[in-house]
Short mmCIF file of C-alpha atoms in Angstrom, two decimals:
data_model
loop_
_atom_site.label_atom_id
_atom_site.label_comp_id
_atom_site.label_asym_id
_atom_site.label_seq_id
_atom_site.Cartn_x
_atom_site.Cartn_y
_atom_site.Cartn_z
CA MET O 1 156.63 286.83 9.91
CA ASP O 2 153.94 288.96 11.59
CA ASP O 3 154.74 287.35 14.93
CA ILE O 4 158.41 288.29 14.55
CA LEU O 5 157.61 291.93 13.76
CA ALA O 6 155.22 292.13 16.68
CA SER O 7 157.86 290.71 19.04
CA PHE O 8 160.45 293.23 17.77
CA ALA O 9 158.04 296.15 18.22
CA HIS O 10 157.21 295.02 21.77
CA ALA O 11 160.91 294.74 22.69
CA LEU O 12 161.65 298.18 21.25
CA ARG O 13 158.74 299.71 23.20
CA ASP O 14 160.04 298.17 26.43
CA PHE O 15 163.55 299.49 25.73
CA LEU O 16 162.37 303.05 25.09
CA ALA O 17 160.17 302.95 28.19
CA GLY O 18 163.26 302.17 30.24
CA ILE O 19 165.20 305.25 29.08
CA PRO O 20 165.23 308.06 31.65
CA PRO O 21 163.26 311.14 30.57
CA PHE O 22 166.27 313.49 30.83
CA LEU O 23 168.33 311.25 28.53
CA ALA O 24 165.56 311.14 25.97
CA ALA O 25 165.44 314.94 26.00
CA TRP O 26 169.19 315.13 25.19
CA ALA O 27 169.06 312.47 22.45
CA PRO O 28 168.95 314.98 19.53
CA VAL O 29 171.97 316.82 20.93
CA LEU O 30 173.88 313.56 21.30
CA MET O 31 173.08 312.68 17.71
CA LEU O 32 174.52 316.02 16.54
CA PHE O 33 177.74 315.30 18.44
CA VAL O 34 177.97 311.88 16.83
CA MET O 35 177.47 313.34 13.35
CA ALA O 36 180.07 316.05 14.03
CA GLY O 37 182.53 313.37 15.13
CA LEU O 38 181.95 311.42 11.95
CA VAL O 39 182.57 314.54 9.84
CA TRP O 40 185.78 315.22 11.79
CA VAL O 41 187.00 311.68 11.17
CA VAL O 42 186.29 312.00 7.43
CA MET O 43 188.12 315.33 7.25
CA LYS O 44 191.13 313.84 9.03
CA THR O 45 191.36 311.07 6.43
CA ILE O 46 191.63 313.57 3.55
CA PRO O 47 195.31 313.83 2.44
CA ARG O 48 196.96 317.15 3.26
CA THR O 49 198.72 318.41 0.15
CA GLY O 50 200.28 321.60 1.37
CA ALA O 51 202.89 323.58 -0.52
CA LYS O 52 206.53 322.62 -0.27
CA VAL O 53 208.54 325.49 1.16
CA MET O 54 212.18 326.23 0.37
CA THR O 55 213.97 329.00 2.26
CA PRO O 56 216.85 331.06 0.81
CA ASP O 57 219.39 329.35 3.13
CA ASP O 58 218.13 325.86 2.34
CA ALA O 59 220.86 323.39 1.38
CA SER O 60 218.86 322.39 -1.68
CA THR O 61 218.64 325.94 -3.02
CA VAL O 62 219.00 326.04 -6.81
CA THR O 63 220.97 328.78 -8.62
CA TRP O 64 221.75 329.58 -12.23
CA ALA O 65 224.87 327.40 -11.91
CA ASP O 66 222.59 324.39 -11.57
CA VAL O 67 220.63 325.25 -14.72
CA ALA O 68 221.99 324.67 -18.22
CA GLY O 69 220.74 324.90 -21.78
CA VAL O 70 218.21 327.67 -21.16
CA ASP O 71 220.24 330.85 -21.65
CA GLU O 72 217.45 332.75 -23.41
CA PHE O 73 214.95 332.00 -20.63
CA GLN O 74 217.51 332.86 -17.98
CA LYS O 75 217.86 336.36 -19.46
CA GLU O 76 214.10 336.87 -19.30
CA LEU O 77 213.85 335.64 -15.74
CA GLU O 78 216.91 337.55 -14.52
CA GLU O 79 214.80 340.70 -14.74
CA VAL O 80 212.41 339.21 -12.20
CA VAL O 81 215.38 338.30 -10.00
CA GLU O 82 216.80 341.83 -10.18
CA PHE O 83 213.39 343.35 -9.45
CA MET O 84 213.02 341.26 -6.30
CA ARG O 85 216.57 342.01 -5.20
CA ASP O 86 216.35 345.78 -5.69
CA PRO O 87 212.72 346.84 -6.27
CA LYS O 88 213.37 350.53 -5.55
CA ARG O 89 215.61 350.85 -8.61
CA PHE O 90 212.73 349.85 -10.87
CA GLU O 91 210.01 351.63 -8.88
CA ALA O 92 211.91 354.89 -9.32
CA LEU O 93 211.30 354.47 -13.05
CA GLY O 94 207.61 353.69 -12.58
CA ALA O 95 208.05 349.96 -13.32
CA LYS O 96 206.05 347.27 -11.55
CA VAL O 97 207.15 343.76 -10.75
CA PRO O 98 205.58 341.20 -13.13
CA LYS O 99 202.75 339.47 -11.31
CA GLY O 100 203.09 336.18 -13.08
CA VAL O 101 205.33 334.23 -15.44
CA MET O 102 203.93 331.27 -17.37
CA LEU O 103 206.38 328.56 -18.39
CA TYR O 104 204.98 326.13 -20.92
CA GLY O 105 206.40 323.41 -23.10
CA PRO O 106 206.99 319.66 -23.30
CA PRO O 107 207.57 317.64 -20.12
CA GLY O 108 211.12 317.39 -18.82
CA THR O 109 212.45 320.65 -20.26
CA GLY O 110 213.32 322.22 -16.88
CA LYS O 111 210.36 324.43 -16.03
CA THR O 112 210.41 323.55 -12.32
CA LEU O 113 214.19 323.94 -12.16
CA LEU O 114 213.93 327.42 -13.69
CA ALA O 115 211.37 328.48 -11.08
CA LYS O 116 213.60 327.20 -8.26
CA ALA O 117 216.59 329.05 -9.74
CA VAL O 118 214.64 332.33 -9.80
CA ALA O 119 213.84 331.90 -6.11
CA GLY O 120 217.39 330.88 -5.23
CA GLU O 121 218.99 333.79 -7.09
CA SER O 122 216.59 336.37 -5.71
CA GLY O 123 216.85 335.14 -2.11
CA ALA O 124 213.08 334.75 -1.93
CA MET O 125 210.95 332.18 -0.18
CA PHE O 126 209.82 329.48 -2.59
CA TYR O 127 206.39 327.85 -2.31
CA ALA O 128 205.82 324.93 -4.69
CA GLN O 129 202.38 323.41 -5.10
CA SER O 130 200.88 321.09 -7.68
CA ALA O 131 197.60 322.45 -9.01
CA SER O 132 195.98 319.06 -8.49
CA GLY O 133 196.46 319.56 -4.74
CA PHE O 134 193.84 322.33 -4.78
CA ILE O 135 191.06 320.10 -6.07
CA GLU O 136 188.99 318.27 -3.44
CA MET O 137 185.62 316.56 -3.26
CA PHE O 138 184.33 319.13 -0.77
CA ALA O 139 183.32 322.48 -2.24
CA GLY O 140 185.37 325.43 -1.07
CA LEU O 141 188.46 323.55 0.11
CA GLY O 142 190.44 324.35 -3.05
CA ALA O 143 189.67 328.06 -2.80
CA ALA O 144 190.57 328.03 0.90
CA ARG O 145 193.94 326.47 0.14
CA ILE O 146 194.59 329.12 -2.51
CA ARG O 147 193.85 331.89 0.03
CA LYS O 148 196.06 330.28 2.68
CA LEU O 149 198.95 329.86 0.25
CA PHE O 150 198.88 333.49 -0.86
CA GLU O 151 198.48 334.77 2.70
CA GLU O 152 201.56 332.81 3.75
CA ALA O 153 203.56 334.12 0.79
CA ARG O 154 202.61 337.75 1.54
CA LYS O 155 203.70 337.36 5.15
CA ASN O 156 207.14 336.12 4.06
CA ALA O 157 207.71 338.38 1.05
CA PRO O 158 209.75 338.50 -1.07
CA ALA O 159 208.31 335.18 -2.17
CA ILE O 160 207.71 333.12 -5.27
CA ILE O 161 204.69 330.86 -5.63
CA PHE O 162 205.21 328.05 -8.13
CA ILE O 163 202.12 326.16 -9.31
CA ASP O 164 202.95 323.12 -11.41
CA GLU O 165 200.56 321.51 -13.91
CA LEU O 166 198.39 324.61 -13.81
CA ASP O 167 195.98 323.15 -16.35
CA ALA O 168 194.55 320.97 -13.53
CA VAL O 169 192.69 324.03 -12.19
CA GLY O 170 193.27 326.63 -14.89
CA GLY O 171 191.34 324.98 -17.69
CA ALA O 172 188.72 326.97 -19.56
CA ARG O 173 185.60 327.33 -17.42
CA GLY O 174 182.18 326.04 -18.35
CA GLY O 175 183.33 322.83 -20.00
CA GLY O 176 182.34 320.38 -17.27
CA GLY O 177 178.63 320.24 -17.87
CA GLY O 178 177.75 321.88 -14.55
CA ASP O 179 178.58 318.88 -12.34
CA GLY O 180 179.88 319.31 -8.81
CA GLY O 181 183.51 318.65 -9.70
CA SER O 182 183.42 321.26 -12.43
CA ARG O 183 181.88 323.86 -10.09
CA GLU O 184 184.56 323.20 -7.46
CA LYS O 185 187.28 323.55 -10.10
CA ASP O 186 185.78 326.81 -11.40
CA GLN O 187 185.52 328.14 -7.85
CA THR O 188 189.18 327.34 -7.24
CA LEU O 189 190.19 329.09 -10.46
CA ASN O 190 188.09 332.13 -9.57
CA GLN O 191 189.87 332.38 -6.23
CA LEU O 192 193.25 332.19 -7.97
CA LEU O 193 192.24 335.03 -10.30
CA VAL O 194 191.08 337.11 -7.34
CA GLU O 195 194.34 336.54 -5.46
CA MET O 196 196.42 337.53 -8.48
CA ASP O 197 194.37 340.68 -8.91
CA GLY O 198 194.83 341.40 -5.20
CA PHE O 199 198.55 342.06 -5.49
CA SER O 200 199.41 345.66 -4.69
CA SER O 201 202.24 347.40 -6.51
CA GLY O 202 204.45 347.18 -3.43
CA GLU O 203 204.08 343.45 -2.86
CA GLN O 204 207.11 341.38 -3.77
CA VAL O 205 205.22 338.20 -4.60
CA VAL O 206 205.55 336.60 -8.02
CA ILE O 207 203.59 333.59 -9.18
CA ILE O 208 205.21 331.22 -11.68
CA GLY O 209 202.98 328.71 -13.42
CA ALA O 210 204.00 325.67 -15.45
CA THR O 211 201.93 323.66 -17.90
CA ASN O 212 202.32 321.32 -20.84
CA ARG O 213 198.98 322.42 -22.32
CA LEU O 214 198.83 326.19 -22.67
CA ASP O 215 195.99 325.98 -25.21
CA THR O 216 193.60 324.54 -22.58
CA LEU O 217 194.01 327.35 -20.05
CA ASP O 218 191.26 329.87 -19.37
CA PRO O 219 191.84 333.15 -21.29
CA ALA O 220 191.22 335.17 -18.12
CA LEU O 221 194.26 333.52 -16.57
CA LEU O 222 196.59 334.50 -19.42
CA ARG O 223 195.63 338.13 -19.84
CA ALA O 224 198.08 340.93 -19.12
CA GLY O 225 198.13 341.86 -15.46
CA ARG O 226 198.05 338.24 -14.34
CA PHE O 227 200.56 336.17 -16.23
CA ASP O 228 202.40 339.06 -17.84
CA ARG O 229 205.04 336.88 -19.44
CA GLN O 230 204.67 333.58 -21.25
CA LEU O 231 207.85 331.68 -22.04
CA TYR O 232 207.99 328.56 -24.19
CA VAL O 233 210.57 326.19 -22.70
CA GLY O 234 211.41 323.69 -25.42
CA PRO O 235 214.11 321.06 -25.92
CA PRO O 236 217.62 322.56 -25.87
CA ASP O 237 219.80 323.11 -28.93
CA LEU O 238 223.24 321.57 -29.44
CA LYS O 239 225.03 324.06 -27.18
CA GLY O 240 222.39 323.59 -24.50
CA ARG O 241 222.61 319.80 -24.69
CA ILE O 242 226.39 319.93 -24.22
CA GLU O 243 225.97 322.16 -21.16
CA ILE O 244 223.29 319.89 -19.70
CA LEU O 245 225.48 316.82 -20.19
CA GLN O 246 228.35 318.63 -18.44
CA VAL O 247 226.10 319.42 -15.49
CA HIS O 248 224.90 315.83 -15.14
CA THR O 249 228.39 314.32 -15.52
CA LYS O 250 230.37 316.69 -13.30
CA ASP O 251 230.29 314.18 -10.42
CA LYS O 252 230.90 311.12 -12.64
CA PRO O 253 234.31 309.66 -13.59
CA LEU O 254 234.54 310.01 -17.37
CA ALA O 255 237.18 308.46 -19.60
CA GLU O 256 239.55 310.93 -21.27
CA GLU O 257 238.48 309.89 -24.76
CA LEU O 258 234.78 310.45 -24.00
CA ASP O 259 233.30 313.10 -26.30
CA LEU O 260 230.21 314.71 -24.77
CA GLU O 261 229.74 316.85 -27.87
CA LEU O 262 229.31 313.68 -29.93
CA VAL O 263 226.69 312.47 -27.45
CA ALA O 264 224.91 315.82 -27.70
CA ARG O 265 224.94 315.73 -31.50
CA ARG O 266 223.26 312.34 -31.48
CA THR O 267 220.42 313.42 -29.21
CA PRO O 268 218.55 316.26 -30.95
CA GLY O 269 215.08 316.73 -29.52
CA ALA O 270 216.16 315.32 -26.15
CA THR O 271 215.00 317.24 -23.09
CA GLY O 272 217.04 317.86 -19.97
CA ALA O 273 215.29 314.94 -18.28
CA ASP O 274 216.15 312.65 -21.20
CA LEU O 275 219.83 313.64 -21.04
CA ALA O 276 219.93 313.15 -17.28
CA ASN O 277 218.48 309.69 -17.78
CA ILE O 278 221.07 308.85 -20.45
CA CYS O 279 223.92 309.95 -18.14
CA ASN O 280 222.55 307.83 -15.33
CA GLU O 281 222.08 304.79 -17.56
CA ALA O 282 225.66 305.18 -18.86
CA ALA O 283 226.96 305.12 -15.29
CA ILE O 284 224.88 302.01 -14.59
CA TYR O 285 226.33 300.25 -17.64
CA ALA O 286 229.88 301.09 -16.49
CA GLY O 287 229.15 299.82 -12.98
CA ARG O 288 227.58 296.66 -14.36
CA ASP O 289 230.86 295.88 -16.17
CA GLY O 290 232.91 296.61 -13.05
CA ARG O 291 234.76 299.60 -14.53
CA SER O 292 235.84 302.73 -12.69
CA GLU O 293 235.29 305.06 -15.67
CA ILE O 294 232.43 305.73 -18.05
CA LEU O 295 233.31 305.10 -21.68
CA GLN O 296 231.83 306.28 -24.95
CA LYS O 297 230.28 302.86 -25.52
CA ASP O 298 228.36 303.23 -22.25
CA PHE O 299 226.66 306.36 -23.59
CA GLU O 300 225.96 304.55 -26.87
CA ALA O 301 224.30 301.71 -25.00
CA ALA O 302 222.45 304.11 -22.70
CA PHE O 303 221.16 306.11 -25.67
CA GLU O 304 219.69 303.04 -27.33
CA ARG O 305 218.36 301.81 -23.98
CA VAL O 306 216.48 305.06 -23.37
CA VAL O 307 215.20 305.46 -26.94
CA ALA O 308 214.54 301.90 -28.08
CA GLY O 309 214.11 300.06 -24.79
CA ILE O 310 215.62 296.96 -23.23
CA ALA O 311 216.64 294.04 -25.42
CA GLN O 312 214.09 291.28 -24.97
CA ALA O 313 214.72 287.54 -24.89
CA LYS O 314 211.93 286.86 -27.34
CA VAL O 315 212.22 283.60 -29.23
CA MET O 316 211.17 284.12 -32.85
CA THR O 317 210.55 281.32 -35.28
CA PRO O 318 212.98 281.09 -38.24
CA GLU O 319 210.25 282.40 -40.52
CA GLU O 320 209.57 285.40 -38.28
CA LYS O 321 213.26 286.19 -37.98
CA LYS O 322 213.67 286.05 -41.74
CA THR O 323 210.67 288.32 -42.25
CA VAL O 324 212.04 290.90 -39.78
CA ALA O 325 215.46 290.76 -41.45
CA TYR O 326 214.04 291.57 -44.88
CA HIS O 327 211.74 294.19 -43.37
CA GLU O 328 214.61 296.06 -41.69
CA ALA O 329 216.86 295.59 -44.72
CA GLY O 330 214.19 297.31 -46.82
CA HIS O 331 214.19 300.30 -44.49
CA ALA O 332 218.00 300.47 -44.45
CA ILE O 333 218.39 300.30 -48.24
CA LEU O 334 215.81 303.01 -48.94
CA SER O 335 217.30 305.20 -46.20
CA THR O 336 220.65 304.94 -47.96
CA PHE O 337 219.50 305.52 -51.53
CA VAL O 338 216.81 308.20 -51.25
CA ASP O 339 217.90 311.69 -52.27
CA PRO O 340 219.08 313.17 -49.97
CA PRO O 341 220.06 310.00 -48.07
CA ARG O 342 219.24 309.36 -44.41
CA PRO O 343 222.39 307.63 -43.10
CA VAL O 344 221.77 304.46 -41.11
CA HIS O 345 223.55 304.47 -37.75
CA ARG O 346 222.48 300.97 -36.78
CA VAL O 347 220.12 298.24 -37.92
CA THR O 348 219.19 295.26 -35.75
CA ILE O 349 216.75 292.38 -35.65
CA VAL O 350 217.27 291.84 -31.91
CA PRO O 351 213.90 292.32 -30.15
CA THR O 352 214.10 295.57 -28.17
CA GLY O 353 211.33 296.86 -25.95
CA GLN O 354 208.13 296.01 -27.76
CA ALA O 355 209.88 295.99 -31.13
CA LEU O 356 211.19 293.00 -33.06
CA GLY O 357 213.82 295.15 -34.76
CA TYR O 358 214.61 298.73 -35.72
CA VAL O 359 216.68 301.01 -37.91
CA LEU O 360 218.37 303.97 -36.24
CA HIS O 361 218.93 306.96 -38.51
CA VAL O 362 221.57 309.64 -38.06
CA PRO O 363 220.86 312.38 -40.64
CA GLU O 364 223.74 314.73 -41.29
CA GLU O 365 222.06 318.00 -40.40
CA ASP O 366 219.47 319.34 -38.01
CA LYS O 367 216.55 320.64 -40.06
CA TYR O 368 213.63 322.81 -39.02
CA THR O 369 211.84 322.92 -42.38
CA GLU O 370 211.35 320.19 -44.95
CA SER O 371 210.37 320.24 -48.60
CA LYS O 372 207.59 318.20 -50.14
CA GLU O 373 210.17 315.87 -51.71
CA GLU O 374 211.85 315.27 -48.35
CA LEU O 375 208.52 314.44 -46.73
CA ILE O 376 207.75 311.99 -49.53
CA ASN O 377 211.17 310.42 -48.95
CA GLN O 378 210.26 309.91 -45.32
CA MET O 379 207.16 308.01 -46.39
CA ILE O 380 209.18 305.96 -48.87
CA VAL O 381 211.60 304.91 -46.14
CA ALA O 382 208.76 304.14 -43.72
CA LEU O 383 207.08 301.90 -46.30
CA GLY O 384 210.32 300.13 -47.21
CA GLY O 385 209.71 297.29 -44.77
CA ARG O 386 206.22 296.52 -46.07
CA ALA O 387 207.44 296.79 -49.69
CA ALA O 388 210.31 294.37 -49.00
CA GLU O 389 207.92 291.81 -47.51
CA GLU O 390 205.65 291.91 -50.54
CA LEU O 391 208.57 291.86 -53.00
CA ILE O 392 210.32 288.85 -51.43
CA PHE O 393 207.50 286.77 -49.97
CA GLY O 394 204.51 287.88 -52.03
CA ARG O 395 202.53 288.61 -48.85
CA ILE O 396 202.60 291.07 -45.95
CA TRP O 397 202.61 290.84 -42.16
CA ASN O 398 201.22 292.97 -39.31
CA GLY O 399 204.60 294.28 -38.14
CA ALA O 400 204.36 297.59 -39.99
CA SER O 401 201.81 299.31 -37.75
CA SER O 402 204.17 302.09 -36.63
CA ASP O 403 205.32 302.60 -40.24
CA LEU O 404 201.75 302.99 -41.48
CA GLU O 405 200.91 305.40 -38.67
CA ALA O 406 203.93 307.53 -39.59
CA VAL O 407 202.85 307.60 -43.25
CA THR O 408 199.30 308.51 -42.24
CA ARG O 409 200.56 311.33 -40.04
CA ILE O 410 202.88 312.77 -42.68
CA SER O 411 200.47 312.53 -45.63
CA ARG O 412 197.60 314.00 -43.61
CA ALA O 413 199.70 316.94 -42.48
CA MET O 414 200.93 317.53 -46.04
CA VAL O 415 197.39 317.77 -47.39
CA PHE O 416 195.41 319.35 -44.54
CA ASP O 417 198.01 321.49 -42.76
CA TRP O 418 200.76 322.40 -45.21
CA GLY O 419 198.86 322.82 -48.49
CA MET O 420 200.93 320.24 -50.40
CA GLY O 421 198.01 318.64 -52.21
CA LYS O 422 196.89 319.18 -55.78
CA THR O 423 193.63 321.11 -55.46
CA VAL O 424 194.19 323.70 -52.71
CA ASN O 425 197.75 324.87 -52.09
CA SER O 426 197.11 328.25 -50.48
CA LEU O 427 194.86 327.27 -47.55
CA ALA O 428 195.30 325.24 -44.39
CA LEU O 429 192.21 323.08 -44.28
CA LYS O 430 192.41 321.40 -40.89
CA ALA O 431 191.00 317.89 -40.71
CA ASN O 432 188.87 318.79 -37.68
CA ASN O 433 187.39 321.88 -39.34
CA TYR O 434 183.64 321.22 -39.24
CA SER O 435 182.97 324.04 -41.69
CA LEU O 436 184.51 322.06 -44.54
CA SER O 437 182.08 320.50 -46.96
CA GLU O 438 181.97 316.74 -47.36
CA ARG O 439 183.08 317.18 -50.96
CA THR O 440 186.23 319.05 -49.86
CA LYS O 441 187.03 316.45 -47.20
CA GLU O 442 186.59 313.69 -49.74
CA LEU O 443 188.98 315.39 -52.17
CA ARG O 444 191.57 315.84 -49.44
CA ASP O 445 191.25 312.20 -48.38
CA VAL O 446 191.82 311.14 -51.99
CA GLU O 447 194.92 313.35 -52.22
CA GLN O 448 196.25 311.91 -48.98
CA ARG O 449 195.79 308.37 -50.26
CA GLU O 450 197.46 309.26 -53.56
CA LEU O 451 200.54 310.58 -51.76
CA ALA O 452 200.84 307.42 -49.66
CA ASP O 453 200.25 305.11 -52.64
CA HIS O 454 202.79 307.01 -54.71
CA ALA O 455 205.39 306.62 -51.93
CA TYR O 456 204.68 302.89 -51.69
CA GLU O 457 205.04 302.37 -55.44
CA ARG O 458 208.36 304.22 -55.42
CA ALA O 459 209.53 302.12 -52.48
CA ARG O 460 208.70 298.90 -54.34
CA ALA O 461 210.39 300.12 -57.52
CA MET O 462 213.58 301.17 -55.73
CA LEU O 463 213.82 297.85 -53.91
CA ALA O 464 213.12 295.87 -57.08
CA GLU O 465 216.07 297.63 -58.74
CA ARG O 466 218.29 296.69 -55.77
CA ARG O 467 216.93 293.24 -55.00
CA ASP O 468 220.42 291.76 -54.93
CA LEU O 469 221.46 294.24 -52.24
CA LEU O 470 218.26 293.49 -50.32
CA GLU O 471 219.03 289.77 -50.35
CA LYS O 472 222.64 290.38 -49.37
CA LEU O 473 221.87 292.72 -46.47
CA ALA O 474 219.09 290.50 -45.11
CA THR O 475 221.36 287.44 -45.23
CA VAL O 476 224.09 289.20 -43.22
CA LEU O 477 221.48 290.48 -40.76
CA LEU O 478 220.25 286.93 -40.17
CA GLU O 479 223.84 285.90 -39.40
CA GLN O 480 225.01 288.87 -37.28
CA GLU O 481 221.65 290.33 -36.10
CA THR O 482 223.11 293.84 -35.60
CA LEU O 483 225.03 295.98 -38.09
CA ASP O 484 226.60 299.40 -37.59
CA GLN O 485 226.84 302.20 -40.13
CA GLY O 486 230.21 301.13 -41.57
CA GLU O 487 229.10 297.53 -42.02
CA VAL O 488 225.86 298.55 -43.74
CA GLU O 489 227.67 300.90 -46.12
CA ALA O 490 230.25 298.24 -46.92
CA ILE O 491 227.54 295.70 -47.80
CA LEU O 492 225.68 298.23 -49.94
CA GLY O 493 228.86 299.50 -51.61
CA VAL O 494 228.36 303.06 -50.41
CA GLU O 495 231.40 305.19 -49.62
CA ARG O 496 230.94 308.37 -47.64
CA PRO O 497 233.72 310.80 -46.70
CA ARG O 498 234.73 310.41 -43.07
CA THR O 499 236.27 313.38 -41.30
CA GLY O 500 236.40 312.08 -37.74
CA PRO O 501 233.88 313.50 -35.24
CA MET O 502 230.70 314.90 -36.73
CA THR O 503 230.73 318.62 -37.33
CA THR O 504 227.04 319.16 -37.98
CA LYS O 505 224.01 318.43 -35.86
CA GLN O 506 222.75 314.91 -36.19
CA ARG O 507 219.28 313.71 -35.61
CA ALA O 508 218.91 310.34 -34.03
CA MET O 509 216.31 310.40 -31.30
CA ALA O 510 213.10 308.65 -32.25
CA ALA O 511 214.22 308.21 -35.89
CA PHE O 512 213.24 304.60 -35.84
CA SER O 513 211.28 302.01 -37.69
CA LEU O 514 210.02 299.72 -34.95
CA GLU O 515 208.21 296.48 -35.48
CA GLY O 516 205.29 295.39 -33.30
CA GLY O 517 203.84 296.90 -30.14
CA ASP O 518 202.97 300.52 -29.63
CA PRO O 519 204.46 302.81 -32.27
CA VAL O 520 207.33 305.16 -31.52
CA GLU O 521 206.93 308.39 -33.42
CA ASP O 522 209.62 309.32 -35.93
CA ASP O 523 211.19 312.68 -35.02
CA GLU O 524 211.73 313.40 -38.70
CA ALA O 525 207.97 313.42 -39.22
#
């Protein structure tokens, strides 16, 4: 080994002795050039995530005609549009253009579309940038991109800067533990705050931010003078859903008997993106059958496809199929006989998505508040499948995970959030409140368990009284696999007045009891 090292050292000495003196003198400079070249290559490999620019005469310009179901937000934003169209009219009254508008709410509710419509209506340049595009591994790049974006907008004023998913850079500072990524994020946010403060009263530049998590944003970002207006963009109401469906079906051939209002009534809680997806799936179903028009049944199938998932070709054993039939029959019977009832739109034991079966509810009215009794009824219905298993077979299976999660969610909210327990009814004692004593938490846990146990006992008692109906419904389910509302009511001997199309809002989306797989939350909860 020593001989090898000695030979290598001798060869290296001979090589260096052969280098001309002038070249040896320039060696450090050459090394600097090589290092600079390597840095340049690395910088070139970093993805360029510049802002997307839309000019007023762009063919893809969005106007209010392209936006539906957001009338109240449109009125708020029309003031920004008018200010950018005719700023002198407002300046004569001493008014200043709002510097920022924050749109927040669930995904898919049309926040980006609203921002584009403001730009299109005002004739302003539109710069759209995702906040994640400002974050880089090299310190200072995010802040530089913020400066460049605002400089470009000022040059082409009037302009609107839209930053989507603002929580990617606008989160509360100081929560990253002081690591490099956190410092770069904080530096980027600081630059954004500086740029927003740098607007002069005569600049026609408005920044519109969008986020799904307003509670995580830094307070300095939300103060007056930066984001002056904060608008919650939630799922549309019935009128809004009808308008959205009309927008997304205007270029689709619809059958004359198709009732979009009926579709809208069956999709409460659906966002604009959900409705667009349902319209597209309905068109796909019609094309799959080789028809030239979209029928009502296509929207029915599309609705269940979007909400419940695709029917799966799962092969269940006879015992499993029988268990699922009784499980779903238990849900359907309790849904029908609780007071007030929760009408069953459809019950099936056909595997769908990750579920082995489900019950689709269509309550007769759209409710925003619920009494303690109604919440207990929801738990009774959710536990109907487990109660039916124990009543018929004397044992239980693991298919009720989503039901148990729904019961846990409802009972916990009743006790900790809504003051529906026995001991404390005038305080909201949040479960994550670390100031609560262990004794108080223990009492609340006991109350939560008592509510759930009470609901389960009532579910068992109601099914025991109607065991003949449970057997009858489960037997028909095993034969036909899927039953609609009329068939279920006929089997159970329930007669409800029918007046044609529904005249009250109906809740259907996510009102399921799904077996197996990841749980789907019940909208009624």
